[in-house]
Amino acid sequence: MLASEVKSRPVYAVLEPDLHAASNIVVCDRAGAVAVVEMLGKVGAEFANKTTVLLCVDDYPDAGNVDLDVARLQPARTTVLPNVNAAAAALGERLFRAQMGTRIYAAGAEPLIGSVVQRAMRFGVDHLSVRAEHRGSLKRRVQCVHCKGLIENVMASPVTCTHCGLTLVVRDHYSRRHAAFIGVCVDAEVAGEVPEQVPFQ
């Protein structure tokens, strides 16, 4: 579980099945698939049969691992998607047709979780009702507050903005609207005075 003193920083728990949900939509990546398998192991076939899993495969080294995870996720209906953006779009399509009582889950890296929450909020879903578990990579999506550009797969701070070139310190402040952490120019007062890069923990 990731922790921070910053109130906007998301806090995640372990995925828990909602046994009263009419249907379930789960979005996960490779690491998140392990959490989904563990959740499905707590329940019977009835829950799994009303569960759709959207599995992102952009972090898979080879197709064989995808097939193995899809097999492990049975009997849930599993759709394999190439990346987080495709998974968020597929979630949107399902939410457009969803009935009352649909529960949304997200498991994996924070950019995936953030994208799921962001898309769900567009359909009027409260962010607190999305059940999420962080698994795997500590990578973040970062928004530069100066040019508003989004930087993907950031693993340490400070980082160079790929849009405007400023060196940014990555804050724990998080924007659900942008599904991103905030990056602020680190050497605004003394140009070139940049601290040593520190990986996220």
CSV table of C-alpha atoms in Angstrom, one decimal:
chain,number,residue,atom,x,y,z
A,1,MET,CA,0.0,0.0,0.0
A,2,LEU,CA,1.4,3.4,-0.9
A,3,ALA,CA,1.2,6.1,1.7
A,4,SER,CA,1.8,9.9,1.9
A,5,GLU,CA,1.1,12.8,4.1
A,6,VAL,CA,-0.4,14.7,1.2
A,7,LYS,CA,-4.2,14.4,1.3
A,8,SER,CA,-4.7,14.3,-2.4
A,9,ARG,CA,-2.4,11.3,-2.7
A,10,PRO,CA,-4.5,8.2,-3.5
A,11,VAL,CA,-4.5,5.4,-0.9
A,12,TYR,CA,-5.2,1.9,-2.1
A,13,ALA,CA,-6.5,-1.2,-0.4
A,14,VAL,CA,-6.7,-4.9,-1.4
A,15,LEU,CA,-9.4,-5.7,-4.0
A,16,GLU,CA,-12.5,-7.0,-2.3
A,17,PRO,CA,-15.4,-8.4,-4.3
A,18,ASP,CA,-18.8,-6.7,-4.0
A,19,LEU,CA,-21.1,-9.8,-3.7
A,20,HIS,CA,-24.2,-7.6,-4.1
A,21,ALA,CA,-23.2,-6.1,-7.4
A,22,ALA,CA,-25.3,-6.9,-10.4
A,23,SER,CA,-22.2,-7.0,-12.7
A,24,ASN,CA,-18.5,-6.2,-12.4
A,25,ILE,CA,-16.0,-4.5,-14.7
A,26,VAL,CA,-12.3,-5.0,-13.8
A,27,VAL,CA,-9.5,-3.2,-15.6
A,28,CYS,CA,-6.0,-4.5,-14.9
A,29,ASP,CA,-2.5,-4.8,-16.2
A,30,ARG,CA,-0.1,-7.8,-15.8
A,31,ALA,CA,0.7,-7.2,-12.1
A,32,GLY,CA,-2.9,-6.3,-11.4
A,33,ALA,CA,-4.1,-9.5,-13.0
A,34,VAL,CA,-2.5,-11.3,-10.0
A,35,ALA,CA,-4.7,-9.2,-7.7
A,36,VAL,CA,-7.8,-10.0,-9.8
A,37,VAL,CA,-7.0,-13.8,-9.7
A,38,GLU,CA,-6.7,-13.5,-5.9
A,39,MET,CA,-10.1,-11.7,-5.7
A,40,LEU,CA,-11.8,-14.2,-7.9
A,41,GLY,CA,-10.3,-17.0,-5.7
A,42,LYS,CA,-12.4,-15.6,-2.8
A,43,VAL,CA,-15.7,-16.0,-4.6
A,44,GLY,CA,-17.6,-18.6,-6.5
A,45,ALA,CA,-18.4,-19.0,-10.2
A,46,GLU,CA,-21.6,-16.9,-9.9
A,47,PHE,CA,-19.5,-13.8,-9.2
A,48,ALA,CA,-16.9,-14.6,-11.9
A,49,ASN,CA,-19.6,-15.2,-14.5
A,50,LYS,CA,-21.0,-11.7,-14.1
A,51,THR,CA,-17.5,-10.2,-14.2
A,52,THR,CA,-15.8,-8.7,-17.3
A,53,VAL,CA,-12.0,-8.2,-17.2
A,54,LEU,CA,-10.3,-5.7,-19.4
A,55,LEU,CA,-6.6,-6.8,-19.5
A,56,CYS,CA,-3.9,-4.3,-20.7
A,57,VAL,CA,-1.0,-6.0,-22.3
A,58,ASP,CA,1.4,-3.2,-23.1
A,59,ASP,CA,3.7,-4.3,-20.2
A,60,TYR,CA,3.8,-8.0,-21.3
A,61,PRO,CA,7.2,-9.3,-22.6
A,62,ASP,CA,5.5,-11.9,-24.9
A,63,ALA,CA,2.1,-13.3,-26.0
A,64,GLY,CA,2.5,-16.5,-24.1
A,65,ASN,CA,2.3,-14.7,-20.8
A,66,VAL,CA,-0.9,-13.0,-21.9
A,67,ASP,CA,-2.5,-16.4,-22.8
A,68,LEU,CA,-1.5,-17.7,-19.3
A,69,ASP,CA,-3.1,-14.8,-17.5
A,70,VAL,CA,-6.3,-15.0,-19.6
A,71,ALA,CA,-6.5,-18.7,-18.7
A,72,ARG,CA,-6.0,-17.9,-15.0
A,73,LEU,CA,-8.8,-15.3,-15.1
A,74,GLN,CA,-11.4,-17.8,-16.2
A,75,PRO,CA,-14.3,-18.1,-15.9
A,76,ALA,CA,-14.5,-14.3,-16.0
A,77,ARG,CA,-15.0,-12.9,-19.5
A,78,THR,CA,-11.7,-11.4,-20.5
A,79,THR,CA,-10.9,-8.9,-23.2
A,80,VAL,CA,-7.3,-8.3,-24.1
A,81,LEU,CA,-6.4,-4.7,-25.0
A,82,PRO,CA,-3.1,-3.2,-26.2
A,83,ASN,CA,-2.7,-0.3,-23.7
A,84,VAL,CA,-4.3,1.8,-20.9
A,85,ASN,CA,-5.9,4.2,-23.4
A,86,ALA,CA,-7.7,1.3,-25.2
A,87,ALA,CA,-8.8,-0.1,-21.8
A,88,ALA,CA,-10.2,3.2,-20.7
A,89,ALA,CA,-12.1,3.5,-24.0
A,90,ALA,CA,-13.4,0.0,-23.6
A,91,LEU,CA,-14.5,0.8,-20.1
A,92,GLY,CA,-16.3,3.8,-21.3
A,93,GLU,CA,-18.2,1.7,-23.9
A,94,ARG,CA,-19.3,-0.7,-21.2
A,95,LEU,CA,-20.3,2.1,-18.8
A,96,PHE,CA,-22.4,3.7,-21.6
A,97,ARG,CA,-24.5,0.4,-21.7
A,98,ALA,CA,-24.2,-0.4,-17.9
A,99,GLN,CA,-27.1,-1.0,-15.7
A,100,MET,CA,-27.6,0.1,-12.1
A,101,GLY,CA,-25.6,-2.1,-9.7
A,102,THR,CA,-22.4,-2.3,-11.8
A,103,ARG,CA,-19.2,-2.3,-9.8
A,104,ILE,CA,-15.9,-1.0,-11.2
A,105,TYR,CA,-12.5,-2.3,-10.1
A,106,ALA,CA,-8.9,-1.4,-11.1
A,107,ALA,CA,-5.7,-3.2,-10.3
A,108,GLY,CA,-2.1,-2.4,-11.4
A,109,ALA,CA,0.1,0.6,-11.9
A,110,GLU,CA,-1.2,4.1,-10.9
A,111,PRO,CA,-1.6,5.4,-14.4
A,112,LEU,CA,-4.0,2.6,-15.1
A,113,ILE,CA,-5.9,3.1,-11.9
A,114,GLY,CA,-6.0,6.9,-12.5
A,115,SER,CA,-7.3,6.4,-16.1
A,116,VAL,CA,-10.1,4.0,-14.8
A,117,VAL,CA,-11.2,6.5,-12.1
A,118,GLN,CA,-11.0,9.4,-14.6
A,119,ARG,CA,-13.2,7.5,-17.1
A,120,ALA,CA,-15.7,6.4,-14.5
A,121,MET,CA,-16.1,9.9,-13.1
A,122,ARG,CA,-17.1,11.0,-16.6
A,123,PHE,CA,-20.1,8.7,-16.3
A,124,GLY,CA,-21.0,10.1,-12.9
A,125,VAL,CA,-19.3,7.4,-10.8
A,126,ASP,CA,-17.9,8.7,-7.5
A,127,HIS,CA,-14.2,8.1,-7.4
A,128,LEU,CA,-14.5,6.5,-3.9
A,129,SER,CA,-16.8,3.8,-5.3
A,130,VAL,CA,-14.1,2.4,-7.7
A,131,ARG,CA,-12.3,-0.4,-5.8
A,132,ALA,CA,-8.6,-0.2,-6.6
A,133,GLU,CA,-5.4,-2.0,-5.7
A,134,HIS,CA,-1.9,-0.8,-6.6
A,135,ARG,CA,0.3,-3.7,-7.9
A,136,GLY,CA,3.6,-3.7,-9.7
A,137,SER,CA,5.4,-0.7,-11.2
A,138,LEU,CA,5.7,2.6,-9.2
A,139,LYS,CA,5.6,4.6,-12.5
A,140,ARG,CA,3.5,7.8,-12.5
A,141,ARG,CA,1.8,10.0,-15.0
A,142,VAL,CA,3.0,13.6,-14.4
A,143,GLN,CA,1.4,16.9,-15.5
A,144,CYS,CA,3.8,19.8,-15.9
A,145,VAL,CA,2.0,22.8,-14.3
A,146,HIS,CA,3.9,25.2,-16.6
A,147,CYS,CA,3.0,23.9,-20.1
A,148,LYS,CA,0.2,21.4,-19.0
A,149,GLY,CA,1.8,18.6,-20.9
A,150,LEU,CA,1.5,15.0,-19.6
A,151,ILE,CA,4.6,12.9,-19.1
A,152,GLU,CA,4.0,9.1,-19.1
A,153,ASN,CA,5.9,6.4,-17.2
A,154,VAL,CA,7.9,8.6,-14.8
A,155,MET,CA,9.9,6.5,-12.4
A,156,ALA,CA,11.9,9.2,-10.4
A,157,SER,CA,12.0,12.9,-9.4
A,158,PRO,CA,13.1,15.3,-10.7
A,159,VAL,CA,12.2,14.6,-14.4
A,160,THR,CA,12.6,16.6,-17.6
A,161,CYS,CA,9.3,17.7,-19.1
A,162,THR,CA,9.1,16.1,-22.6
A,163,HIS,CA,7.0,19.1,-23.8
A,164,CYS,CA,8.7,22.2,-22.6
A,165,GLY,CA,12.1,21.0,-21.3
A,166,LEU,CA,11.8,22.3,-17.8
A,167,THR,CA,13.2,20.1,-15.0
A,168,LEU,CA,10.3,19.2,-12.7
A,169,VAL,CA,10.1,18.0,-9.1
A,170,VAL,CA,7.2,15.5,-8.9
A,171,ARG,CA,4.9,16.3,-6.0
A,172,ASP,CA,2.7,13.8,-4.2
A,173,HIS,CA,-0.2,16.1,-5.1
A,174,TYR,CA,-2.6,14.2,-7.4
A,175,SER,CA,-5.2,15.4,-9.8
A,176,ARG,CA,-8.0,12.9,-10.4
A,177,ARG,CA,-9.3,15.1,-13.2
A,178,HIS,CA,-6.0,14.7,-15.1
A,179,ALA,CA,-5.2,11.3,-13.6
A,180,ALA,CA,-1.7,12.7,-12.9
A,181,PHE,CA,0.7,13.9,-10.3
A,182,ILE,CA,1.9,17.5,-10.4
A,183,GLY,CA,5.3,18.5,-11.6
A,184,VAL,CA,6.8,21.9,-10.7
A,185,CYS,CA,9.9,23.5,-12.0
A,186,VAL,CA,12.7,22.6,-9.6
A,187,ASP,CA,15.2,25.3,-10.5
A,188,ALA,CA,12.9,28.3,-11.0
A,189,GLU,CA,14.9,30.4,-8.5
A,190,VAL,CA,18.4,29.3,-9.3
A,191,ALA,CA,18.8,28.0,-12.8
A,192,GLY,CA,20.6,24.8,-13.1
A,193,GLU,CA,20.4,24.0,-9.3
A,194,VAL,CA,18.8,20.6,-9.6
A,195,PRO,CA,18.8,17.9,-6.8
A,196,GLU,CA,19.9,14.4,-7.4
A,197,GLN,CA,17.2,12.2,-9.0
A,198,VAL,CA,15.5,9.9,-6.5
A,199,PRO,CA,13.3,6.9,-7.6
A,200,PHE,CA,9.8,6.7,-6.3
A,201,GLN,CA,9.2,4.4,-3.4
